[in-house]
Each structure stands twice: as C-alpha cells, then as structure tokens.
mmCIF file of C-alpha atoms in Angstrom:
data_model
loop_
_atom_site.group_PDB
_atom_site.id
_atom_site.type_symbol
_atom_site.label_atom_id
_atom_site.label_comp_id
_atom_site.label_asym_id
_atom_site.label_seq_id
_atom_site.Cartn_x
_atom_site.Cartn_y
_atom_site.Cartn_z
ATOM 1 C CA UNK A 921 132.664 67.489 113.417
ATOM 2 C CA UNK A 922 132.558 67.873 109.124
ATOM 3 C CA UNK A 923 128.554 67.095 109.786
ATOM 4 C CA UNK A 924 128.491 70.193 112.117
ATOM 5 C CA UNK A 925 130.897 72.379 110.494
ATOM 6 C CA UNK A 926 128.069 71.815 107.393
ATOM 7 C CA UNK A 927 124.934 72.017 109.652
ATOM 8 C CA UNK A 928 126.502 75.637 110.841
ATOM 9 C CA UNK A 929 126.957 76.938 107.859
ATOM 10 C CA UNK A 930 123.365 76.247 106.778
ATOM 11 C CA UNK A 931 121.944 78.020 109.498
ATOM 12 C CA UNK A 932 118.434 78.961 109.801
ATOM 13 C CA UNK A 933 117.065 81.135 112.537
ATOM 14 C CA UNK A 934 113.071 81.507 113.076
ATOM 15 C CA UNK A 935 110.043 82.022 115.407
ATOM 16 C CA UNK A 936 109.765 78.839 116.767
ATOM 17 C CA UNK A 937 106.196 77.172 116.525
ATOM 18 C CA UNK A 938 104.019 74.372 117.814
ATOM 19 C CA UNK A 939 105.806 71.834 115.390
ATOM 20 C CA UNK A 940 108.880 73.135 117.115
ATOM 21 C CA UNK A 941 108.370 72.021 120.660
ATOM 22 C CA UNK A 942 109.776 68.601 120.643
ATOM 23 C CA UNK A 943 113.202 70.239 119.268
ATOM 24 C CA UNK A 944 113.231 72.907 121.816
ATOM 25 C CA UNK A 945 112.198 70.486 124.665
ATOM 26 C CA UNK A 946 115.317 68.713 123.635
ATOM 27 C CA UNK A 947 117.780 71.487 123.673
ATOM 28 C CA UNK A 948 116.339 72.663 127.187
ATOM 29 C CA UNK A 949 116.888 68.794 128.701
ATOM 30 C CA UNK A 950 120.126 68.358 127.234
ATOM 31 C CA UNK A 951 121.535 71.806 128.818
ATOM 32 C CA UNK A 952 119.612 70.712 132.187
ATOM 33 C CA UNK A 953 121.208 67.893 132.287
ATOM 34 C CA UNK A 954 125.019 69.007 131.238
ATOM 35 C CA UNK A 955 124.644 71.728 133.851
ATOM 36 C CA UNK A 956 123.847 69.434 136.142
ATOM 37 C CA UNK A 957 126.290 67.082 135.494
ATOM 38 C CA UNK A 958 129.072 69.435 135.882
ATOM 39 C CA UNK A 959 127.317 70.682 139.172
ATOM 40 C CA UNK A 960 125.208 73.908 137.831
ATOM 41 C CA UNK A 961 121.380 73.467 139.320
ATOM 42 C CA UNK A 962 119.512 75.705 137.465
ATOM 43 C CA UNK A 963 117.092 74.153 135.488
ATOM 44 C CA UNK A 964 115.145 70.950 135.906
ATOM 45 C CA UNK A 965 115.356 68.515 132.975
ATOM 46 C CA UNK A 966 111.521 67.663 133.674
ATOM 47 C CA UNK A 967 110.458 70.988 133.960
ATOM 48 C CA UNK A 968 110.370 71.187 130.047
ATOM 49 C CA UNK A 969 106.652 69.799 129.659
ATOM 50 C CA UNK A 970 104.576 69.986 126.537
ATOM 51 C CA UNK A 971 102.252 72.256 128.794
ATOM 52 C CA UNK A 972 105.353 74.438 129.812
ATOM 53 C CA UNK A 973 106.401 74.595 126.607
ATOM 54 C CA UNK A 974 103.435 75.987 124.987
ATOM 55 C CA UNK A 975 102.878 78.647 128.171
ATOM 56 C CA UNK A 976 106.945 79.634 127.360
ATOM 57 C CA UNK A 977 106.061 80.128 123.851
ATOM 58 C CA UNK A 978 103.069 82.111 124.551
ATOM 59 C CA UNK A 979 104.822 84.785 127.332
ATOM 60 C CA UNK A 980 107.985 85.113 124.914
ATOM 61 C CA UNK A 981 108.992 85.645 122.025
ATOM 62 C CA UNK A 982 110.703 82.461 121.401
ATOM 63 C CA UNK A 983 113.635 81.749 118.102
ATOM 64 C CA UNK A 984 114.874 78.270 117.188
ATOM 65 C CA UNK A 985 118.020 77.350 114.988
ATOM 66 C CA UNK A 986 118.002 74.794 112.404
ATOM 67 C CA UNK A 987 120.731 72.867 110.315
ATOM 68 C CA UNK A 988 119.323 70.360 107.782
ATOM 69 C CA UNK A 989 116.433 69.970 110.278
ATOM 70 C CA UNK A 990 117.763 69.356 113.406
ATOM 71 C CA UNK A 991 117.473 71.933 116.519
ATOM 72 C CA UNK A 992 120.630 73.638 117.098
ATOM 73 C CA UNK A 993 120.222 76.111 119.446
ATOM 74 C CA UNK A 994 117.290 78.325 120.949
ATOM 75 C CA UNK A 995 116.453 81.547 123.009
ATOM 76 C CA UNK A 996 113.425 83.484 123.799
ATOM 77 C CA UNK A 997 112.965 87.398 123.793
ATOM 78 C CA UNK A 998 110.777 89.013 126.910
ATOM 79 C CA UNK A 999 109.569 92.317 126.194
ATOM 80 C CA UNK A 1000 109.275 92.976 130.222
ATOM 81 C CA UNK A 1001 111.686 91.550 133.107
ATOM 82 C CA UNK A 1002 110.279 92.862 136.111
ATOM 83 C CA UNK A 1003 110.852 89.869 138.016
ATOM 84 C CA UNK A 1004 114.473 90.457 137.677
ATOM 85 C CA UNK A 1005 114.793 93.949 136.609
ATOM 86 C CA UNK A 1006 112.477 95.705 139.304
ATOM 87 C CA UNK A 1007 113.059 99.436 138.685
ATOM 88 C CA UNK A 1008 115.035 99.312 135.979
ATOM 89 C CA UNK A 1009 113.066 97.410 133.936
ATOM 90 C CA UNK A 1010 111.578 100.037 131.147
ATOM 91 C CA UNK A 1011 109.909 100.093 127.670
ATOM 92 C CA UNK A 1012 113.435 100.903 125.764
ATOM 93 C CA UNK A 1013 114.806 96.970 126.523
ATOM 94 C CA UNK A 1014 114.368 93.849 125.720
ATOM 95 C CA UNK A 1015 115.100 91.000 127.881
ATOM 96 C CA UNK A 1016 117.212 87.693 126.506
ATOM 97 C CA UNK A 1017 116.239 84.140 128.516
ATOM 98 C CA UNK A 1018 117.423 80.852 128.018
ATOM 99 C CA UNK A 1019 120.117 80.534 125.059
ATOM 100 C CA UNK A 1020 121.173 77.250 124.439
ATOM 101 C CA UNK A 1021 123.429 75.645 121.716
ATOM 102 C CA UNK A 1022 123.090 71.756 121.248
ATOM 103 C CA UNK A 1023 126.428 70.569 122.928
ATOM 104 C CA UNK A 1024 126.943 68.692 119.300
ATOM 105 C CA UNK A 1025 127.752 72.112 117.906
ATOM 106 C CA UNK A 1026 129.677 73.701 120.957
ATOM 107 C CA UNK A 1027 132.860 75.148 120.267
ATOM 108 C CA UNK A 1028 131.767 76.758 116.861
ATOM 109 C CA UNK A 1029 130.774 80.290 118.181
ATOM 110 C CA UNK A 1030 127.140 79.731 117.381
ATOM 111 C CA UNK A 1031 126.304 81.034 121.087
ATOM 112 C CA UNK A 1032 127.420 84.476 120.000
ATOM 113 C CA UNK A 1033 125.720 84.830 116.234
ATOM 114 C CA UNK A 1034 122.704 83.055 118.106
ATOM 115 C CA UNK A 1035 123.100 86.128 120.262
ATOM 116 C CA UNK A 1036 123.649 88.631 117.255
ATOM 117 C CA UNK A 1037 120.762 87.623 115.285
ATOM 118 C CA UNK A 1038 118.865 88.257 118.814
ATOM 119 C CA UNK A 1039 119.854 91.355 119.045
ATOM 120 C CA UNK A 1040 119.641 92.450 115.227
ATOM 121 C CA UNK A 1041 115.859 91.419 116.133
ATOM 122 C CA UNK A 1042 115.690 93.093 119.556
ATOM 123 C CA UNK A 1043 116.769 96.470 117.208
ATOM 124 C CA UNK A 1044 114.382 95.832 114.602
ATOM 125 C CA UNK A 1045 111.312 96.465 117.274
ATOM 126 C CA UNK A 1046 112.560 99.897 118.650
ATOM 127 C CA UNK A 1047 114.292 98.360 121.678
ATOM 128 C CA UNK A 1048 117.834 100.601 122.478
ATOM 129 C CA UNK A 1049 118.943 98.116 125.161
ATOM 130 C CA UNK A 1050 119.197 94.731 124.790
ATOM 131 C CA UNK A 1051 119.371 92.665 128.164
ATOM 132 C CA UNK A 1052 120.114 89.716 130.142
ATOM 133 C CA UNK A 1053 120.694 87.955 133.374
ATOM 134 C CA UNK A 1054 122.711 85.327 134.787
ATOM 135 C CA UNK A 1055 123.497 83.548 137.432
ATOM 136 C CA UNK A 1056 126.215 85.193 139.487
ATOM 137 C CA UNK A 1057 127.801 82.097 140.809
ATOM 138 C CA UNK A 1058 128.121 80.861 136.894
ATOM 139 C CA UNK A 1059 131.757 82.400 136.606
ATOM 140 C CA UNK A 1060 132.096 80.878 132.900
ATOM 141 C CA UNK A 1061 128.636 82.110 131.433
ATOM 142 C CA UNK A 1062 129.166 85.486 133.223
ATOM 143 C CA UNK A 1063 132.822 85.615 131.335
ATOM 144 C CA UNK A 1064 131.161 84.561 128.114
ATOM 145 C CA UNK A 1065 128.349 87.658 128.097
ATOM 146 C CA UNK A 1066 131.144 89.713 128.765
ATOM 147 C CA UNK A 1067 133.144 88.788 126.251
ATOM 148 C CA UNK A 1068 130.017 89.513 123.914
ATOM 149 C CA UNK A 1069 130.132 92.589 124.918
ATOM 150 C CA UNK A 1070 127.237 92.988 127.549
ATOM 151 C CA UNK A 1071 128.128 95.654 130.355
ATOM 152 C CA UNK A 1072 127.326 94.347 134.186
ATOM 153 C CA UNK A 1073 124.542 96.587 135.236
ATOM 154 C CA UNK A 1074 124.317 95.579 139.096
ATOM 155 C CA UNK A 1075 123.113 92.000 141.281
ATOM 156 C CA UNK A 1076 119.990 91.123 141.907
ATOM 157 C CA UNK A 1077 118.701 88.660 144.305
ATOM 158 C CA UNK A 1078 115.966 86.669 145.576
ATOM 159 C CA UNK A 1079 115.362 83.993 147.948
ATOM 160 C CA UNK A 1080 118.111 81.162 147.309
ATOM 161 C CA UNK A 1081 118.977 83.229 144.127
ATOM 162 C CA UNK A 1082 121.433 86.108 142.700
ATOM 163 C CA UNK A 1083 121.545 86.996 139.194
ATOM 164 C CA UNK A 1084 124.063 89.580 137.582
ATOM 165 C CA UNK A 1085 122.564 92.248 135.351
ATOM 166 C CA UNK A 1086 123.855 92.932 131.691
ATOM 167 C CA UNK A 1087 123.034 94.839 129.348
ATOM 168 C CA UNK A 1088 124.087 96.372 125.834
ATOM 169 C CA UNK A 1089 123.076 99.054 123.067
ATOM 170 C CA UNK A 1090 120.698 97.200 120.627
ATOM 171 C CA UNK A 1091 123.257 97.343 117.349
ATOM 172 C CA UNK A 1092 122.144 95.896 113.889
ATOM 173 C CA UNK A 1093 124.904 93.815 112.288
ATOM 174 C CA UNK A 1094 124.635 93.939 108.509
ATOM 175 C CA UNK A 1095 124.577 90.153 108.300
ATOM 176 C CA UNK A 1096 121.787 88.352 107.969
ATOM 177 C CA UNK A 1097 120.900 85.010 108.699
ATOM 178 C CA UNK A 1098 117.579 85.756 110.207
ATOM 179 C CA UNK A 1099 114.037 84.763 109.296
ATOM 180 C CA UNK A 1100 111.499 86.522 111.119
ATOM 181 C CA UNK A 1101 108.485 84.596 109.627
ATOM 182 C CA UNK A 1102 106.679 82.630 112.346
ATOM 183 C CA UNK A 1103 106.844 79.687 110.449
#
C-alpha cells in the first residue's frame, strides 16, 4: 500500500494516445472482470480489442492516469449522448463514460479527483453541465456519483437495459493536476 500511497501522489492525468492502449485495455479487463466476479454484467472483458480501442479513442475524448508509469485509472469525455440522453441531450453538456481506477489503488479516493480533473476539463471547453449515466441496478456506483455530488436527472431505458441520469454544474477546482497535452 506505501507503493500506492507514492504512485498517488505522483499523479499524472493526460489525453491518452496510441502508446496508451495496452494500459487502458488493461484497466477496462480488470474492471470487466471484478464486476463480473462480484455478479455486475456490464462489460465484456474481450470486448476491449486493439480495434475497439482505437474506434473508443477516436469517438471520445479519452484521459489516462499515470503513477511512475503504470495505468491507474481512465475515463473518456463524449461531447454528445444521444443514445442515452434522447431529448435532453444538448450542446451545454458533456457526457462522462467509463471511469475506472486500477483495483491496486482502490480505496484512495482517486475515483473522485479522477472525476474532478474531468470536470475541471469538461469546464475548460464551455460545457455548464457535466454528465453521466449508470446503471440503475448498480446501487453502490449510483451511491458513489451521488456522493460526488451529481443530481439524478430521470431513468432511461432500453431493451434489457436502464440507466439513471446524473448530472452536475461544470465547476473548476483550483487544483491542478491536469495535463491537457495529447501526449
């Protein structure tokens, strides 16, 4: 846990990039396969293909964390969410997808700056409201947006699926630990 405590300190966040992909394919597979392993189908640990990868990282706008060179954590920024959204989606929000945090560095509230420095960035590019979805049957993950201060907005639903709706005003916090450099 020292090794951690160190690696979170020295935390880098960037614009992920094609050197980047083997790092992010192994955040996605290890929270695919944690979910599933405590009964949470939502993503498929071999959907995360070099070929997927690169189409993700074309669509979004996709951020990687680094400690001493290892992938930390992740998430992606959409621009446009009318898949989930419908109506509501508009040109004042941007649209969080797929946060993860290594599960070596759970417990050290690097979910929530992950989620700060996405927002600080969401702000930075005109966007008022910064969103997100989740699963509504995830009862933990729903708790945890809350408690970061996202507002439910309404459910959505599909075929097989329903999502809850957050949202929250796009705030800057005056920390930084952002690099927006594509590098």
């Amino acid at each position: 846990m020292a090794a951690a405590n160190i690696a979170a300190r020295s935390l880098v966040i960037q614009r992920a990039a094609s050197e980047h992909i083997a790092l992010l394919q192994e955040l996605y597979v290890e929270a695919a396969r944690w979910r599933a392993a405590r009964g949470i189908r939502l993503w498929d640990e071999h959907a995360f293909t070099d070929a997927y990868m690169k189409r993700f990282m074309q669509e979004r706008e996709v951020f990687i964390a680094l400690a001493g060179g290892d992938g930390i954590g992740c998430f992606a920024i959409q621009w446009s969410d009318t898949a989930i959204w419908r109506e509501l989606d508009n040109e004042e929000s941007s649209y969080l997808h797929r946060l993860v945090v290594s599960r070596k560095y759970s417990g050290m509230r690097l979910g929530y700056r992950l989620l700060e420095r996405a927002e600080e960035y969401v702000k930075s590019e005109g966007k008022r409201f910064f969103r997100l979805d989740c699963m509504a049957e995830n009862k933990g993950l729903n708790q945890y947006y809350t408690k970061a201060g996202f507002a439910f907005v309404r459910t959505a639903t599909g075929e097989g699926w329903s999502a809850n709706l957050y949202e929250k005003k796009a705030r800057i916090n005056t920390q930084h630990y952002f690099n927006l450099g594509a590098s």
